[in-house]
Structure formats: C-alpha cells, structure tokens
Amino acid sequence: MRKAILLLFFSVSFTFAQQKFIISGVVRQSDNQKPIAGASVLIAENGMGFITDSTGTFELKLNRGSFLIEVSHQSFFKKYLRVDVKQNQEINFILDEKVNELEEVKISANSSDQNMKRLETGVTNISIKAVKKLPTLLGELDIIKSLFTLPGVTSVGEGSSGFNVRGGNVDQNLILLDDAPIFNSSHLMGFFSVFNPDALRDVNFYRGGIPAQYGGRTASVLNINLKDANAQKLTAMGGVGTISSRLVLEAPIFKDKASVYVAGRLSYVDQMARLINVKQLKDTKANFYDITAKMEFRPSAKDRISLTAFTGHDVFKLGRDTLSSIDVNSSAQFNWQSSTATVAWSHFFNNKFSLKTSASMSQYDASVSNSDSATAFNLKYGIDYRSIKSIFNLNLGQKNKIDFGYQINYYQIQPGELTPTTQYSNKNYLKLPSEQALESAVFINDEIQLTPKLSVGVGVRYALFSNIGEGYVYEYEAGVPREKNTKIDSTFYSRGQTTKRYSGFEPRLGLNLALNDNTTVKLSYNRMQQFIQLLSGTTAALPTDRWKLSDTYVKPQIADQISLGIYKNFKDNTIESSVEVFYKTLKNVVDFKDGSTLLLNEYPETAILQGTGLAYGAELYLKKTLGVLTGWLSYTYSQTRFLIDGPTLDEKINNGRYFQPIYNRPHIFNAIATYQLTRRVSFSSNFTYSSGRAITYPASKVIISNQILPYYNSRNDGQIPDYVRFDFSMNVETHPFRTEGYRSFWNLSFYNVFGRRNAYSVFFRARTQYQQFSSFVRIYKLSIIGSIIPSLTYNFRF
C-alpha cells in the first residue's frame, strides 16, 4: 500500500512538473509603442525560440521553473528578463532602437536579408519612417507618392489621381486599408492621398508574385495596415503644415486590455488663398479632411478584436477667373467622400495554428454640381461594398507554412443620377439603374522549403462572379456595331436574379533558389481576374468617373504575369540590389470608341471596346540601408501595347493595329538619398526622370465650313516632353536623445527645385490670317506645377 502511495505521489509530481504554461505577449518599440515584427524571443536554458509576427506577438510553452528570456532584433538593443513560470502569463517587452545604425532611413521593416529570403518577386515593404524623411509637396507626407520612387510605378502626371503599375490602369490596383478597399485614394484632385501617415503601421506593395489571398485587380496590391491601438498611457502626436494640420490622440481604455486612438487631418487651403489675396483665387474651393480611428480589445492572450473606421471628404471648385481662358464650366463644384469600417477577430489556437476573420465595408460617394441658373444641376455617383473574409494560418515548422481561407464580396453601384436644382434649369431628371454583383473566392497558399537552397510557394484562388439584377439586358442586331438604334430586344431580370456569371482559377507560383549566401534567383507567376472597371474618358481619373461591373457585354479583365529576378546583397546585407524582368499578357482590356460618351450613358456597352494587350520590361533596384548616407536608385524600362480589332471599323482602334495607352512611359529613373549630418540634422533629396507619356497628335488639319479642324490618324502615336524634377528637404529634430516626454522636429522642403515646367499635356489651337490663303496651328503646353514650391512642417509628440 505504501509503495502504491509513493508511486502515485511521484506520478502526480512528475505530471505536475511537466505541465505546460503559456507565456505570451507583444514586443514593441520604446519611442512609439509600435509592434516589432521579426523579433527573436529566445529561452537561454533550452534554446527554444519564437519569431514575432507582423503584430509583434509571441507565444511560448514552458514547464514550471525559472527561465531567462532574451528578446532581440537587429535594429534594437537586446533585453533580458528572468521569469518564474508557475501559471499562464502575459509579458510585454519594450526595445530601444539602435540610433547609431540610423534604421529610420530603411525602406524595409524586415530583416536585413529579407529581400532574398522572400519567395515572391516585385514585393516592397515601405517604412513609414523612410517616407517621413522624404521631401514633400506643400508639407504633406504621402504614401502614394512614395510609390513613384519604386521601379515599375508611374502616373500620367502631377495632380492626377491614382498610379500605374507594370502596364496597368489606375483602376487595376487593389488598395486596402485594414482589409477594406479604397475606390478613390486622392485628396485635392490627386495632389495628395487620403492616408494619414501618423496612423499607419506598415505598407506592403505587391506588383508581382501576388499571394492567393488577394484578388479582384490585375496590376498590383497596396495593402495598408493601420497601427495597433496599444497605448499604455495617454499620448499625442501631430504636425502643422503649409496647407493642413494633423493630430493623433491615443489612450488606454482598460489597462493591458483595451485601447483606442483617433487621427485626424484638416486642410485650410481656402483660408490660405484669402490671405494671399489673389483675384484669380477668390472663388476657389479646395478643402479636405479625414478621420481615422481604431479600437482594440484583448480579452485573452490568444484573442484580439479590433474595430477600425475611416472617413474622408473633399470639396473642389476653381474660381471663375482661373478658367476664363479655357473651355471649362467654372461653376462646377466637385464633392467626394470615402468611408470604410472593419471589424476583425484574431485567435491563436496554438503556436502553429491561428485564424483571422474580418468583416468590412467601403462606401464611395461623389457629385458634381453647377449653380448657373440656366443649367443648374447636381449629378451623383456611388459605390457600396460589403465583404467578409477568413484566413487560417498553419505553421508546420520552418519548412512548411500554409494559409487558406475564403472571401465573399457584395457590390452595389449607382452609375449616375442627374437632378435639376432650380426651376429654370434646362436639365431633365435622369437616374441610371443601379448594378449589383456577388463575388466569392476560396484560396490556399503553401510555402515549402525543399532544400536549404530551394524554396517553392504554390497557391491557387478560385473566383466566382455573378452579376445580379434588377435591370434590363439588351439584345443588339448581329453583324453591326452596338448602338442605341440597333437594339432589337430586351430581357428584364428581377432583383437578385443572375444575369451573367463568370468564374475561373487563378494559379500562383513562386520559386527561390539561393546560389550562395548573398545571391538568389526568383521566379514568380500569377494570374489575376478583375470584375469591376473604371470608365474614364479623360487623361486623369476624375472623382465622378463611373465604375462598371462585368456583365453580359463587359467581360472581366484577365492578366497573366511571369517575372524573373536576381537579388544580390553586399557588405553584410547593408547594400541590396536586384534586377527583375517581367512579361504580362492582358485579356479583355477596356477602351472606348472614338467620340463616345460615358457620362450618363444608359447603354455603356455601346461605348466600350475590349481587346488584348501585353506589357514587358526590366527593373533595376539598388539600395543602401545603413550608414550616414542611405537611399536607393531605381530604373525601369517598360512598354505596354493594346490591340482592339473588332469586326467592324467602328469597333477598331488605330485601324486594328497595336497602340500604346496614355500612361505608357518607356523610361523611369529615381534617385533618393538621405544624409545624416548629425543626430539632430539630416538632409534628403529626390531626383526623378521619366519619358513623356503617350498622346495623340493631329496628323494634319482640314477646313470645313470655314472651320479649321484637326485630323487624327492614329491613337497615342506621340509623346509629350520628358519629365524631370528635383526635390530637397532638411529635417531638424529638436530633442534627438529623448525617449519620452515632448519631442518635435521640423521639415523644410523644396518641391521642384529647378522650377521646371513639366508638361502635363499638349494641345493645339488654330489661328487664321486670310483663311482662304493660309492658316497655322499653335502648340501649347499645360503645366500643373511650373515653379519651386517651398513648405515648412512642424511635427510633435508627447
């Protein structure tokens, strides 16, 4: 009996001693409480370790006892803590930055050789600290403009909305803010973006090798994550700039359990215009504001619930005198507003399996109004989006990581509603029927390390798109172009009834072959489908441009891209270099008939033409990450061509021959440098050069009824003059050695130092003298910014 009791005692004691306890927490930066991804949490006694994820979270399973925990990251000083493990505990670590390494000028927040370890090509992690060092336009820090310093990214010109990536149009970029898409990312007609840099945690930009969890666009994915609301105490930060000011307030709700922050920006362009007292700017309106908020609740070490919200509003109207010499309705006022909300729940089942589920909404509304009594009107557009998405992450060890999940999206578009606003207006009420669609997808990614030198990533996404009523689908006469007068029949579909369905697989592949410790070769392939298009008849997208869902006549766009890259690092990974080449085939690209009308067109299929296309190019990238002088160089050579060759002459563009889209720029070069003169003072510069974008020049002129008219022979066969710009800034930190309390710094920027009048467009006007004998045409260049623009910004934190 005694032996049995002793045996039972030792059995219970051994079991109790072997009981596992969970030690979890978050690793953060000391200066701003941001989570540190890629930090190593190591147990000194047994060598066990964990690498923190993108939220800085770690989780260890330990037996009862005393252990020394070491937390380290290459950019921060190590921290040690002796822990007595008796129960489940939550322990957070705060690391101090190694200021002597000047990590703030890096463009990547990952480990020093992450550019070689990553499977995909064409992926960049943008550091918010790097963006804050760059020269600014009118003192506004801008994530979107920082993309233009990367290879493969361009735009049609200053003051234009959106960006173009590897031969894609502005609507082919998926822009996500905490899982919610942004349908217009611009403030002030494209001069600035809607993203407040003080509220951002990290920015991931995919232009090649796009993971299967992303879909719905064919060119790129810009995934923007808001910073976590993890305040330990009340803090504030912000800045006062030339045209706007911003403020962020962050505070705990329940200590270590719940916290919240609110970030806002407010412009005062109108007030500045009144102070300048320029007659031409008297009636100008150019205002915007945006508010970003996030609340987090951590009920347990394994659960995290977050709620994020964003809203931004713009008003833009040019004064009458500023438009006296051009053919634009000077009474037109543009209003547009974006709103998003996301609720997300993350659960860690164990250190190998986790889940994140999110529900998001995004709403975009725009209008243009005219106050002239004879033509007074208000024209409204809108898009409403709802989505639910779940991603499961399964970590089977360092050699195999799997993530899989599903996504369901709902779209509702109001393509236009015209309302006369006075009884004297000559406009008639018109409301186009709304469009609805449901898009569903399932996806899986698997990253496998086959050998110490070879890794492979395979993935697939299956998407199902259904255009659902209510509305009419028209039938047109066969063998002739689709026109309003060639309709022969129509079919009415009730609300929720499927009018057209599209589906397809989107395979993804990534290969990484390490030739040696400093050189890798990568290969990526991905197919993308896009079921929503932006219909714009102008050079740059306007806030009121119309979104269109795929339907019976407008097929989804499809892109197949293959890219090959060589990556090599030098001097202990402090200098990174890469050369990438890509080739992309395009199917069902969208363009429009010559002279077609998109505004309030009840039959948009009569104006839309679709065809094929291709894009190819090479991208060179060189980056220095550490030292007194840091920065990067990028060069891109690329070409994009479309082929739209319909069965009739009216359904051909450029007589059925290849032509370049308006955003095609063959050569792009950028040079960005930051010099840390002292711990307090640094200088930054940005030089950019690009070939002129494509444009259609008249081939000749004709005189009809005493009117001189241009004659156009082929589309986009010319180029505007090349673009050159140099920017410069100085940053002064007033309290460089403080880690808490009041801190501030100044940014003095000079945009377009050379004062170069870069051409946004070129247009022609005929002049006549004794018209029956001679006439001539004058060529004019339109510049958006034609002089140096200084700005001064004061930033603070306490």
Coordinates of N, CA and C in Angstrom, one line a residue, residues 319-525:
G319 N -12.0 78.9 -59.1 CA -12.6 80.2 -59.3 C -12.8 80.6 -60.8
R320 N -13.8 81.4 -61.0 CA -14.2 81.8 -62.4 C -13.0 82.4 -63.1
D321 N -12.3 83.3 -62.5 CA -11.2 83.9 -63.2 C -10.1 83.0 -63.6
T322 N -9.9 81.9 -62.9 CA -8.9 81.0 -63.2 C -9.2 80.2 -64.5
L323 N -10.5 80.2 -64.9 CA -10.9 79.4 -66.0 C -11.4 80.3 -67.2
S324 N -11.1 81.5 -67.2 CA -11.6 82.4 -68.2 C -11.1 82.1 -69.6
S325 N -10.0 81.5 -69.7 CA -9.4 81.3 -71.0 C -9.5 79.9 -71.5
I326 N -10.2 79.0 -70.8 CA -10.3 77.6 -71.3 C -11.8 77.2 -71.2
D327 N -12.1 76.2 -71.9 CA -13.5 75.7 -72.1 C -13.8 74.8 -71.0
V328 N -14.0 75.3 -69.7 CA -14.5 74.5 -68.6 C -15.5 75.3 -67.9
N329 N -16.6 74.6 -67.5 CA -17.6 75.2 -66.7 C -17.1 75.7 -65.4
S330 N -17.0 77.0 -65.2 CA -16.3 77.5 -64.0 C -17.2 77.4 -62.7
S331 N -18.5 77.0 -62.9 CA -19.4 76.9 -61.8 C -19.4 75.5 -61.2
A332 N -18.7 74.6 -61.8 CA -18.7 73.2 -61.4 C -18.0 73.0 -60.1
Q333 N -18.6 72.3 -59.1 CA -18.0 72.0 -57.8 C -18.1 70.5 -57.6
F334 N -16.9 69.9 -57.3 CA -16.8 68.5 -57.1 C -16.8 68.2 -55.6
N335 N -17.5 67.2 -55.2 CA -17.6 66.7 -53.8 C -17.4 65.2 -53.8
W336 N -16.5 64.7 -53.0 CA -16.4 63.2 -52.9 C -16.0 62.8 -51.5
Q337 N -16.5 61.6 -51.1 CA -16.3 61.1 -49.8 C -16.1 59.6 -49.8
S338 N -15.1 59.2 -49.0 CA -14.8 57.8 -48.8 C -15.0 57.4 -47.4
S339 N -15.6 56.3 -47.1 CA -15.8 55.8 -45.7 C -15.6 54.3 -45.7
T340 N -14.9 53.8 -44.7 CA -14.6 52.4 -44.5 C -14.8 52.0 -43.1
A341 N -15.0 50.8 -42.8 CA -15.1 50.2 -41.5 C -14.7 48.8 -41.5
T342 N -14.0 48.3 -40.5 CA -13.6 46.9 -40.5 C -13.6 46.4 -39.0
V343 N -14.2 45.3 -38.8 CA -14.1 44.6 -37.5 C -13.4 43.3 -37.7
A344 N -12.4 43.0 -36.9 CA -11.6 41.8 -37.1 C -11.4 41.1 -35.8
W345 N -11.3 39.8 -35.9 CA -11.0 38.9 -34.7 C -9.9 38.0 -35.1
S346 N -8.9 38.0 -34.3 CA -7.7 37.1 -34.4 C -7.7 36.2 -33.2
H347 N -7.5 34.9 -33.5 CA -7.4 33.9 -32.5 C -6.3 32.9 -32.7
F348 N -5.4 32.7 -31.7 CA -4.3 31.8 -31.8 C -4.7 30.5 -31.0
F349 N -5.0 29.5 -31.8 CA -5.3 28.2 -31.2 C -4.1 27.6 -30.5
N350 N -2.9 27.7 -31.1 CA -1.7 27.3 -30.5 C -0.6 28.0 -31.3
N351 N 0.7 27.7 -31.1 CA 1.8 28.3 -31.8 C 1.9 27.9 -33.2
K352 N 1.0 27.0 -33.7 CA 1.1 26.5 -35.0 C -0.1 26.9 -35.9
F353 N -1.2 27.2 -35.2 CA -2.5 27.4 -35.9 C -3.2 28.6 -35.4
S354 N -3.6 29.5 -36.4 CA -4.3 30.7 -36.0 C -5.3 31.1 -37.0
L355 N -6.2 32.0 -36.7 CA -7.3 32.4 -37.5 C -7.5 33.9 -37.4
K356 N -7.8 34.5 -38.6 CA -8.2 35.9 -38.6 C -9.4 36.1 -39.5
T357 N -10.5 36.6 -38.9 CA -11.8 36.8 -39.6 C -12.1 38.3 -39.5
S358 N -12.5 38.8 -40.7 CA -12.8 40.3 -40.7 C -14.1 40.5 -41.6
A359 N -14.8 41.5 -41.2 CA -16.0 41.9 -41.9 C -15.7 43.4 -42.2
S360 N -15.9 43.8 -43.4 CA -15.5 45.2 -43.8 C -16.6 45.8 -44.7
M361 N -16.6 47.1 -44.7 CA -17.5 47.8 -45.7 C -16.7 49.0 -46.2
S362 N -17.1 49.4 -47.4 CA -16.4 50.6 -48.0 C -17.5 51.3 -48.9
Q363 N -17.6 52.6 -48.7 CA -18.6 53.3 -49.4 C -17.9 54.6 -50.0
Y364 N -18.2 54.8 -51.3 CA -17.7 56.0 -52.0 C -18.8 56.7 -52.7
D365 N -18.9 58.0 -52.4 CA -19.9 58.9 -53.0 C -19.3 60.1 -53.6
A366 N -19.7 60.5 -54.8 CA -19.2 61.6 -55.5 C -20.3 62.4 -56.2
S367 N -20.1 63.7 -56.3 CA -21.1 64.5 -57.0 C -20.4 65.7 -57.7
V368 N -21.0 66.2 -58.7 CA -20.6 67.4 -59.3 C -21.9 68.3 -59.5
S369 N -21.8 69.5 -59.1 CA -22.9 70.4 -59.2 C -22.6 71.7 -59.9
N370 N -23.6 72.3 -60.5 CA -23.5 73.6 -61.2 C -24.5 74.5 -60.7
S371 N -24.1 75.7 -60.3 CA -25.1 76.7 -59.8 C -25.6 77.7 -60.8
D372 N -25.1 77.7 -62.0 CA -25.7 78.6 -63.1 C -27.2 78.3 -63.2
S373 N -28.0 79.3 -63.2 CA -29.4 79.1 -63.1 C -30.0 78.4 -64.4
A374 N -29.4 78.7 -65.5 CA -29.9 78.1 -66.8 C -29.6 76.6 -66.9
T375 N -28.5 76.2 -66.2 CA -28.1 74.8 -66.3 C -27.9 74.1 -65.0
A376 N -28.5 74.7 -63.9 CA -28.2 74.2 -62.6 C -28.6 72.7 -62.4
F377 N -27.7 72.0 -61.9 CA -27.9 70.5 -61.7 C -27.0 70.0 -60.6
N378 N -27.3 68.8 -60.2 CA -26.5 68.0 -59.3 C -26.4 66.6 -59.8
L379 N -25.2 66.1 -60.0 CA -25.0 64.8 -60.6 C -24.3 63.9 -59.6
K380 N -24.9 62.8 -59.2 CA -24.4 61.9 -58.1 C -24.0 60.6 -58.6
Y381 N -22.9 60.0 -58.0 CA -22.4 58.7 -58.3 C -22.2 58.0 -56.9
G382 N -22.1 56.7 -56.9 CA -21.8 56.0 -55.7 C -21.5 54.5 -55.9
I383 N -20.7 54.0 -54.9 CA -20.5 52.6 -54.9 C -20.5 52.1 -53.5
D384 N -21.1 51.0 -53.2 CA -21.3 50.4 -51.9 C -20.7 49.0 -51.9
Y385 N -19.8 48.7 -50.9 CA -19.1 47.4 -50.9 C -19.2 46.8 -49.5
R386 N -19.5 45.5 -49.5 CA -19.5 44.7 -48.2 C -18.7 43.4 -48.4
S387 N -18.0 43.0 -47.4 CA -17.1 41.8 -47.5 C -17.0 41.1 -46.2
I388 N -16.8 39.8 -46.3 CA -16.4 39.0 -45.1 C -15.2 38.1 -45.6
K389 N -14.2 38.0 -44.8 CA -13.0 37.2 -45.2 C -12.4 36.5 -44.0
S390 N -12.0 35.3 -44.1 CA -11.3 34.5 -43.1 C -10.1 33.9 -43.7
I391 N -9.0 34.0 -42.9 CA -7.7 33.4 -43.3 C -7.2 32.5 -42.1
F392 N -6.9 31.2 -42.4 CA -6.4 30.3 -41.5 C -4.9 30.2 -41.8
N393 N -4.0 30.2 -40.7 CA -2.6 30.1 -40.9 C -2.1 28.8 -40.1
L394 N -1.5 28.0 -40.9 CA -1.0 26.7 -40.3 C 0.5 26.7 -40.5
N395 N 1.3 26.7 -39.4 CA 2.7 26.7 -39.4 C 3.2 25.3 -39.0
L396 N 3.7 24.5 -40.0 CA 4.1 23.2 -39.8 C 5.6 23.1 -39.5
G397 N 6.2 24.2 -39.2 CA 7.6 24.3 -39.0 C 8.3 25.3 -39.9
Q398 N 9.6 25.5 -39.8 CA 10.3 26.4 -40.6 C 10.2 26.1 -42.1
K399 N 9.9 24.8 -42.4 CA 10.0 24.3 -43.8 C 8.6 24.3 -44.5
N400 N 7.6 24.5 -43.8 CA 6.2 24.4 -44.4 C 5.2 25.3 -43.7
K401 N 4.7 26.3 -44.4 CA 3.7 27.2 -43.9 C 2.5 27.3 -44.9
I402 N 1.3 27.1 -44.4 CA 0.1 27.1 -45.2 C -0.9 28.1 -44.7
D403 N -1.5 28.8 -45.6 CA -2.6 29.7 -45.2 C -3.7 29.4 -46.3
F404 N -4.9 29.4 -45.8 CA -6.1 29.2 -46.7 C -7.3 29.9 -46.1
G405 N -8.3 30.1 -47.0 CA -9.5 30.8 -46.5 C -10.5 31.1 -47.6
Y406 N -11.4 32.0 -47.3 CA -12.4 32.3 -48.3 C -12.7 33.8 -48.2
Q407 N -13.4 34.4 -49.2 CA -13.8 35.8 -49.2 C -15.1 35.9 -50.0
I408 N -16.0 36.7 -49.5 CA -17.3 37.0 -50.2 C -17.5 38.5 -50.2
N409 N -17.7 39.0 -51.4 CA -17.8 40.5 -51.6 C -19.2 40.8 -52.3
Y410 N -19.8 41.9 -51.9 CA -21.0 42.3 -52.5 C -20.8 43.8 -53.0
Y411 N -21.2 44.0 -54.2 CA -21.1 45.4 -54.8 C -22.5 45.9 -55.2
Q412 N -22.6 47.2 -55.0 CA -23.8 47.9 -55.5 C -23.3 49.3 -56.0
I413 N -23.6 49.5 -57.3 CA -23.1 50.8 -57.9 C -24.3 51.6 -58.4
Q414 N -24.3 52.9 -58.1 CA -25.2 53.8 -58.7 C -24.4 54.6 -59.7
P415 N -24.6 54.3 -61.0 CA -23.7 54.9 -62.0 C -24.1 56.4 -62.4
G416 N -25.1 56.9 -61.9 CA -25.4 58.3 -62.1 C -26.9 58.7 -61.9
E417 N -27.1 59.8 -61.2 CA -28.4 60.4 -61.0 C -28.3 61.9 -61.2
L418 N -29.0 62.4 -62.2 CA -29.0 63.8 -62.6 C -30.2 64.5 -62.1
T419 N -30.1 65.6 -61.3 CA -31.3 66.3 -60.8 C -31.1 67.8 -61.0
P420 N -32.1 68.4 -61.7 CA -32.1 69.9 -61.8 C -32.3 70.5 -60.5
T421 N -31.6 71.6 -60.2 CA -31.7 72.2 -58.8 C -32.4 73.5 -58.8
T422 N -32.8 74.0 -60.0 CA -33.7 75.2 -60.0 C -34.8 75.0 -61.0
Q423 N -35.9 75.8 -60.9 CA -37.0 75.6 -61.8 C -36.7 76.1 -63.2
Y424 N -35.6 76.9 -63.3 CA -35.2 77.4 -64.6 C -34.2 76.6 -65.3
S425 N -33.7 75.6 -64.7 CA -32.7 74.7 -65.3 C -33.3 74.0 -66.5
N426 N -32.4 73.9 -67.6 CA -32.8 73.1 -68.8 C -32.5 71.6 -68.7
K427 N -32.0 71.2 -67.5 CA -31.7 69.8 -67.4 C -33.0 69.0 -66.9
N428 N -33.0 67.7 -67.4 CA -34.1 66.8 -67.0 C -33.6 65.8 -66.0
Y429 N -34.5 65.4 -65.2 CA -34.1 64.4 -64.2 C -33.8 63.0 -64.9
L430 N -32.7 62.4 -64.5 CA -32.4 61.1 -65.1 C -31.6 60.3 -64.0
K431 N -32.1 59.1 -63.8 CA -31.4 58.2 -62.9 C -31.1 56.8 -63.6
L432 N -29.9 56.5 -63.7 CA -29.5 55.2 -64.3 C -29.8 54.1 -63.4
P433 N -30.1 52.9 -63.9 CA -30.4 51.8 -63.0 C -29.1 51.3 -62.3
S434 N -29.3 51.0 -61.0 CA -28.1 50.5 -60.2 C -27.6 49.1 -60.7
E435 N -26.4 48.8 -60.3 CA -25.8 47.5 -60.7 C -25.5 46.8 -59.4
Q436 N -25.7 45.5 -59.3 CA -25.4 44.7 -58.2 C -24.6 43.4 -58.6
A437 N -23.7 43.0 -57.8 CA -23.0 41.7 -58.1 C -22.5 41.1 -56.8
L438 N -22.2 39.8 -56.9 CA -21.7 39.0 -55.8 C -20.5 38.3 -56.2
E439 N -19.4 38.4 -55.5 CA -18.1 37.8 -55.9 C -17.6 36.9 -54.7
S440 N -17.4 35.7 -55.0 CA -16.9 34.7 -53.9 C -15.6 34.1 -54.4
A441 N -14.8 33.8 -53.4 CA -13.5 33.2 -53.7 C -13.0 32.3 -52.6
V442 N -12.3 31.2 -52.9 CA -11.6 30.4 -51.9 C -10.1 30.4 -52.4
F443 N -9.2 30.2 -51.5 CA -7.8 30.3 -51.8 C -7.0 29.5 -50.9
I444 N -5.8 29.2 -51.3 CA -4.8 28.4 -50.5 C -3.4 28.8 -51.0
N445 N -2.5 29.0 -50.0 CA -1.0 29.2 -50.3 C -0.2 28.1 -49.5
D446 N 0.8 27.6 -50.1 CA 1.7 26.7 -49.4 C 3.1 27.0 -49.7
E447 N 3.9 27.4 -48.6 CA 5.3 27.7 -48.8 C 6.1 26.5 -48.3
I448 N 7.0 25.9 -49.1 CA 7.7 24.7 -48.7 C 9.2 25.0 -49.0
Q449 N 10.0 24.7 -48.0 CA 11.5 24.7 -48.2 C 11.9 23.3 -48.6
L450 N 12.2 23.0 -49.9 CA 12.5 21.7 -50.3 C 13.9 21.3 -49.9
T451 N 14.9 22.2 -50.1 CA 16.3 22.0 -49.7 C 16.7 23.3 -49.0
P452 N 17.9 23.3 -48.4 CA 18.4 24.5 -47.8 C 18.6 25.7 -48.8
K453 N 18.6 25.4 -50.1 CA 18.8 26.4 -51.0 C 17.6 26.7 -51.9
L454 N 16.6 25.8 -51.9 CA 15.5 25.9 -52.8 C 14.2 25.9 -52.0
S455 N 13.4 27.0 -52.2 CA 12.0 27.1 -51.6 C 11.0 27.3 -52.7
V456 N 9.8 26.8 -52.5 CA 8.8 27.0 -53.5 C 7.5 27.4 -52.8
G457 N 6.8 28.3 -53.5 CA 5.4 28.6 -53.0 C 4.4 28.4 -54.1
V458 N 3.4 27.7 -53.7 CA 2.3 27.4 -54.7 C 1.0 27.8 -54.1
G459 N 0.1 28.3 -54.9 CA -1.2 28.8 -54.5 C -2.2 28.8 -55.6
V460 N -3.4 28.9 -55.2 CA -4.5 29.0 -56.2 C -5.7 29.7 -55.6
R461 N -6.3 30.5 -56.4 CA -7.5 31.2 -56.0 C -8.6 30.9 -57.0
Y462 N -9.8 30.5 -56.5 CA -10.9 30.3 -57.4 C -12.0 31.3 -57.1
A463 N -12.3 32.1 -58.2 CA -13.3 33.2 -58.0 C -14.5 32.9 -58.8
L464 N -15.7 33.2 -58.2 CA -17.0 33.1 -58.9 C -17.7 34.5 -58.8
F465 N -18.0 35.1 -59.9 CA -18.6 36.4 -60.0 C -20.0 36.2 -60.6
S466 N -21.0 36.8 -60.0 CA -22.4 36.8 -60.5 C -22.9 38.2 -60.6
N467 N -23.3 38.7 -61.7 CA -24.0 40.0 -61.9 C -25.5 39.7 -61.7
I468 N -26.1 40.4 -60.7 CA -27.4 40.1 -60.3 C -28.3 41.3 -60.5
G469 N -29.6 41.1 -60.9 CA -30.5 42.2 -61.2 C -30.8 43.0 -60.0
E470 N -31.7 44.1 -60.1 CA -32.6 44.1 -61.2 C -32.2 45.0 -62.3
G471 N -32.7 44.7 -63.5 CA -32.4 45.6 -64.7 C -32.6 44.9 -66.0
Y472 N -32.5 45.6 -67.1 CA -32.7 45.1 -68.4 C -31.3 44.7 -69.0
V473 N -31.3 43.6 -69.8 CA -30.2 43.2 -70.6 C -30.7 43.3 -72.1
Y474 N -30.0 44.2 -72.8 CA -30.5 44.4 -74.2 C -29.8 43.5 -75.2
E475 N -30.5 43.2 -76.3 CA -30.0 42.4 -77.4 C -29.9 43.3 -78.6
Y476 N -28.7 43.2 -79.3 CA -28.4 44.1 -80.4 C -28.4 43.3 -81.7
E477 N -28.6 44.0 -82.8 CA -28.6 43.4 -84.1 C -27.2 42.8 -84.4
A478 N -27.2 41.6 -84.9 CA -25.9 40.9 -85.2 C -25.2 41.5 -86.5
G479 N -23.9 41.6 -86.4 CA -23.1 42.0 -87.6 C -22.9 43.5 -87.8
V480 N -23.5 44.2 -86.8 CA -23.3 45.7 -86.9 C -22.9 46.2 -85.5
P481 N -22.2 47.4 -85.4 CA -21.8 47.8 -84.1 C -23.0 48.0 -83.2
R482 N -22.7 47.8 -81.9 CA -23.7 48.0 -80.9 C -24.0 49.5 -80.7
E483 N -25.2 49.9 -81.0 CA -25.6 51.3 -80.9 C -27.0 51.4 -80.3
K484 N -27.4 52.5 -79.9 CA -28.7 52.7 -79.3 C -29.8 52.3 -80.3
N485 N -29.6 52.7 -81.6 CA -30.6 52.4 -82.6 C -30.5 51.0 -83.2
T486 N -29.6 50.2 -82.7 CA -29.5 48.8 -83.2 C -30.0 47.8 -82.2
K487 N -30.7 48.2 -81.1 CA -31.3 47.3 -80.1 C -32.5 46.7 -80.8
I488 N -32.7 45.4 -80.6 CA -33.8 44.7 -81.1 C -34.7 44.0 -80.1
D489 N -34.1 43.9 -78.9 CA -34.9 43.2 -77.8 C -34.3 43.5 -76.5
S490 N -35.1 43.1 -75.4 CA -34.5 43.3 -74.0 C -35.2 42.2 -73.2
T491 N -34.4 41.9 -72.1 CA -34.9 40.9 -71.1 C -34.8 41.5 -69.7
F492 N -35.8 41.5 -68.9 CA -35.8 42.1 -67.6 C -35.5 41.0 -66.6
Y493 N -34.5 41.3 -65.7 CA -34.2 40.4 -64.6 C -34.5 41.1 -63.2
S494 N -35.2 40.3 -62.4 CA -35.6 40.9 -61.1 C -34.4 40.9 -60.2
R495 N -34.6 41.6 -59.1 CA -33.5 41.8 -58.1 C -33.1 40.5 -57.5
G496 N -31.8 40.3 -57.6 CA -31.2 39.0 -57.1 C -31.1 37.9 -58.1
Q497 N -31.7 38.1 -59.3 CA -31.6 37.1 -60.3 C -30.3 37.3 -61.1
T498 N -29.6 36.2 -61.4 CA -28.3 36.3 -62.1 C -28.5 36.6 -63.5
T499 N -27.8 37.6 -64.0 CA -27.9 38.0 -65.4 C -26.7 37.4 -66.2
K500 N -25.5 37.3 -65.5 CA -24.3 36.8 -66.1 C -23.4 36.3 -65.0
R501 N -22.7 35.2 -65.3 CA -21.8 34.6 -64.3 C -20.4 34.3 -65.0
Y502 N -19.4 34.6 -64.2 CA -18.0 34.3 -64.7 C -17.3 33.6 -63.5
S503 N -16.4 32.7 -63.9 CA -15.6 32.0 -62.9 C -14.3 31.6 -63.5
G504 N -13.3 31.3 -62.6 CA -12.0 30.8 -63.1 C -11.0 30.6 -62.0
F505 N -10.0 29.8 -62.3 CA -8.9 29.6 -61.3 C -7.8 30.6 -61.6
E506 N -7.2 31.0 -60.5 CA -6.0 32.0 -60.6 C -4.8 31.3 -59.9
P507 N -4.0 30.6 -60.7 CA -2.8 30.0 -60.0 C -1.7 31.0 -59.7
R508 N -1.0 30.7 -58.7 CA 0.2 31.5 -58.2 C 1.4 30.5 -58.0
L509 N 2.5 31.0 -58.3 CA 3.7 30.2 -58.2 C 4.9 31.1 -57.8
G510 N 5.8 30.6 -56.9 CA 7.0 31.4 -56.6 C 8.1 30.4 -56.3
L511 N 9.3 30.6 -56.9 CA 10.5 29.8 -56.7 C 11.6 30.7 -56.2
N512 N 12.4 30.2 -55.2 CA 13.5 30.9 -54.7 C 14.7 30.0 -54.6
L513 N 15.7 30.2 -55.5 CA 16.9 29.4 -55.5 C 18.1 30.2 -55.0
A514 N 18.7 29.8 -53.9 CA 19.9 30.5 -53.3 C 21.1 30.0 -54.0
L515 N 21.8 30.9 -54.8 CA 23.1 30.5 -55.4 C 24.2 30.4 -54.4
N516 N 24.2 31.4 -53.4 CA 25.1 31.4 -52.3 C 24.5 32.3 -51.2
D517 N 25.3 32.6 -50.2 CA 24.7 33.3 -49.1 C 24.2 34.7 -49.4
N518 N 24.7 35.3 -50.5 CA 24.4 36.7 -50.9 C 23.7 36.8 -52.2
T519 N 23.3 35.7 -52.9 CA 22.7 35.8 -54.2 C 21.6 34.8 -54.3
T520 N 20.4 35.2 -54.8 CA 19.3 34.3 -55.1 C 18.7 34.7 -56.4
V521 N 18.0 33.7 -57.0 CA 17.3 33.8 -58.2 C 15.8 33.5 -57.9
K522 N 14.9 34.3 -58.3 CA 13.5 34.1 -58.0 C 12.7 34.1 -59.3
L523 N 11.6 33.3 -59.3 CA 10.7 33.2 -60.4 C 9.3 33.2 -59.9
S524 N 8.4 34.1 -60.5 CA 7.0 34.2 -60.0 C 6.1 34.2 -61.2
Y525 N 4.9 33.6 -60.9 CA 3.9 33.6 -61.9 C 2.5 33.8 -61.2

